[in-house]
């Protein structure tokens, strides 16, 4: 009989305990949502309610009270990164239970990112992948572009990987190709400073680049980071090595190959991301590379520049599906003889975020 009563107690107690472990939100329209709070990024909170397998997305400013019981990595506008739980502490205030140090109370708008984390690898991983294709009857032109980005977030550092490709084929014309990719590492310092190390690769037919490899080490600072935008500036040094593809000269029927280049460069860059525009996300990146020291094959006064603009529309038709349009430009005021000063591409595609 005692075992029977114990079974009945557990039958009712376990669901109650599970319910008590859920996160709770109260919205400004009077609704209450109980479920699994997954993340808050760019002013939008994602929660999976207990009564649905689909995620709900709620604007951060529409939440008037909340209680989260799981472990989170919480980022503030001043760059602090806190591990722990959080709950409302009066109108517009959030109490942060910091498992690594002193607890504190902050304004709701001082929180710019929340990510549910545990010790599993997948909980810290994110990815975007998209593809685009265009076909033109004239000259049987076909163009394919693809983009992949992956990121991994730890408590005090992050790593990312990206690869972009563009291939254009056309009858009676040489193929046009452009490939770029890289890996990056960021270590987060107090007050929104960060140390960065990057390794990037680029090849394109327009500038006769067989391969450009650039390794960078620098220091960055978030000038502004809120629930509507972030603005980061960076600076440091870069080592660049370049090899060039052979180019056929139709005048004398010979093939010309430019000599390889190596140089030590400085770099200064800025990145601005605007995301308080509904589901639209705008990203602009500009980096300048003035040459400091180079071999004899590089003319004095060389300056390179990389520019990128992306417009991304999230949750297109269904959650996690997006449309992306991007423009990328590379400038070199001292190109090799067979190359061009400017190479640019415009791409569009459909993709999926994870």
Tab-separated table of C-alpha atoms in Angstrom, residues 68-192:
chain	number	residue	atom	x	y	z
A	68	UNK	CA	14.015	32.567	-15.972
A	69	UNK	CA	15.260	29.529	-14.082
A	70	UNK	CA	17.696	27.992	-16.584
A	71	UNK	CA	21.368	28.907	-17.032
A	72	UNK	CA	22.007	31.759	-19.439
A	73	UNK	CA	24.853	33.800	-20.853
A	74	UNK	CA	23.677	37.412	-20.536
A	75	UNK	CA	25.411	40.321	-22.298
A	76	UNK	CA	24.932	43.949	-21.191
A	77	UNK	CA	25.364	47.219	-23.076
A	78	UNK	CA	28.617	47.932	-21.202
A	79	UNK	CA	30.131	44.643	-22.372
A	80	UNK	CA	29.705	42.627	-19.171
A	81	UNK	CA	29.016	38.945	-19.776
A	82	UNK	CA	27.203	37.174	-16.943
A	83	UNK	CA	26.395	33.497	-16.395
A	84	UNK	CA	23.311	32.762	-14.335
A	85	UNK	CA	19.560	33.277	-14.111
A	86	UNK	CA	17.439	36.424	-14.060
A	87	UNK	CA	14.053	37.734	-12.974
A	88	UNK	CA	12.139	40.999	-12.825
A	89	UNK	CA	12.887	43.278	-9.880
A	90	UNK	CA	10.335	46.053	-10.241
A	91	UNK	CA	9.183	48.090	-13.212
A	92	UNK	CA	11.822	48.079	-15.963
A	93	UNK	CA	14.420	46.386	-13.722
A	94	UNK	CA	16.016	42.923	-13.989
A	95	UNK	CA	17.836	41.099	-11.193
A	96	UNK	CA	20.773	39.001	-12.440
A	97	UNK	CA	21.818	36.062	-10.270
A	98	UNK	CA	25.495	35.922	-11.238
A	99	UNK	CA	26.974	32.489	-10.589
A	100	UNK	CA	30.533	33.780	-11.178
A	101	UNK	CA	30.488	36.843	-8.933
A	102	UNK	CA	28.415	39.642	-7.478
A	103	UNK	CA	24.686	39.770	-8.263
A	104	UNK	CA	23.362	42.976	-9.769
A	105	UNK	CA	20.195	44.743	-10.866
A	106	UNK	CA	20.080	46.449	-14.282
A	107	UNK	CA	17.556	48.176	-16.499
A	108	UNK	CA	15.744	45.932	-18.953
A	109	UNK	CA	17.148	47.911	-21.902
A	110	UNK	CA	20.699	47.318	-20.617
A	111	UNK	CA	20.403	43.651	-21.624
A	112	UNK	CA	21.295	43.184	-25.304
A	113	UNK	CA	21.695	39.418	-25.592
A	114	UNK	CA	20.526	36.316	-23.728
A	115	UNK	CA	21.468	32.783	-24.731
A	116	UNK	CA	20.405	29.589	-23.015
A	117	UNK	CA	23.534	27.513	-22.553
A	118	UNK	CA	24.676	24.242	-21.081
A	119	UNK	CA	27.782	22.159	-21.461
A	120	UNK	CA	26.757	20.636	-24.789
A	121	UNK	CA	28.493	21.664	-28.000
A	122	UNK	CA	25.288	22.115	-30.020
A	123	UNK	CA	23.755	24.570	-27.534
A	124	UNK	CA	26.575	27.013	-28.305
A	125	UNK	CA	26.612	26.558	-32.084
A	126	UNK	CA	24.828	28.720	-34.693
A	127	UNK	CA	24.760	28.552	-38.486
A	128	UNK	CA	23.396	30.307	-41.600
A	129	UNK	CA	23.409	28.791	-45.074
A	130	UNK	CA	21.896	30.156	-48.285
A	131	UNK	CA	21.988	29.584	-52.036
A	132	UNK	CA	21.009	31.548	-55.119
A	133	UNK	CA	20.891	30.685	-58.822
A	134	UNK	CA	20.144	32.647	-61.994
A	135	UNK	CA	19.727	31.456	-65.600
A	136	UNK	CA	19.814	33.660	-68.702
A	137	UNK	CA	18.929	32.467	-72.195
A	138	UNK	CA	21.390	34.852	-73.845
A	139	UNK	CA	24.719	33.035	-74.236
A	140	UNK	CA	23.347	30.296	-71.932
A	141	UNK	CA	24.560	32.135	-68.830
A	142	UNK	CA	24.324	30.309	-65.476
A	143	UNK	CA	25.285	31.754	-62.124
A	144	UNK	CA	25.383	30.019	-58.761
A	145	UNK	CA	26.220	31.590	-55.395
A	146	UNK	CA	26.361	30.079	-51.943
A	147	UNK	CA	27.140	31.397	-48.464
A	148	UNK	CA	27.862	29.561	-45.219
A	149	UNK	CA	28.466	31.065	-41.763
A	150	UNK	CA	28.961	29.198	-38.501
A	151	UNK	CA	29.621	30.503	-35.020
A	152	UNK	CA	30.504	29.047	-31.635
A	153	UNK	CA	30.036	30.990	-28.395
A	154	UNK	CA	31.775	30.338	-25.093
A	155	UNK	CA	31.500	32.378	-21.892
A	156	UNK	CA	34.529	34.556	-22.649
A	157	UNK	CA	35.329	33.896	-26.305
A	158	UNK	CA	33.768	33.132	-29.647
A	159	UNK	CA	34.865	31.608	-32.946
A	160	UNK	CA	33.351	31.880	-36.405
A	161	UNK	CA	33.838	30.376	-39.842
A	162	UNK	CA	32.532	31.549	-43.212
A	163	UNK	CA	32.711	30.603	-46.894
A	164	UNK	CA	31.222	32.389	-49.912
A	165	UNK	CA	31.353	31.271	-53.532
A	166	UNK	CA	30.215	32.663	-56.890
A	167	UNK	CA	30.521	30.751	-60.181
A	168	UNK	CA	29.395	32.148	-63.541
A	169	UNK	CA	29.447	30.064	-66.738
A	170	UNK	CA	28.645	31.368	-70.216
A	171	UNK	CA	29.061	30.046	-73.739
A	172	UNK	CA	32.249	31.153	-75.537
A	173	UNK	CA	33.487	33.044	-72.445
A	174	UNK	CA	35.901	31.946	-69.740
A	175	UNK	CA	34.306	30.999	-66.424
A	176	UNK	CA	34.167	33.677	-63.731
A	177	UNK	CA	34.831	32.538	-60.184
A	178	UNK	CA	35.121	34.187	-56.824
A	179	UNK	CA	35.713	32.376	-53.535
A	180	UNK	CA	36.388	33.801	-50.111
A	181	UNK	CA	36.396	32.294	-46.662
A	182	UNK	CA	37.984	32.524	-43.280
A	183	UNK	CA	38.035	31.736	-39.599
A	184	UNK	CA	38.060	34.176	-36.709
A	185	UNK	CA	38.532	34.203	-32.954
A	186	UNK	CA	37.392	36.825	-30.412
A	187	UNK	CA	38.308	37.076	-26.749
A	188	UNK	CA	36.010	39.393	-24.803
A	189	UNK	CA	37.606	41.920	-22.466
A	190	UNK	CA	35.888	44.217	-19.925
A	191	UNK	CA	33.981	47.318	-21.068
A	192	UNK	CA	33.228	46.069	-24.585
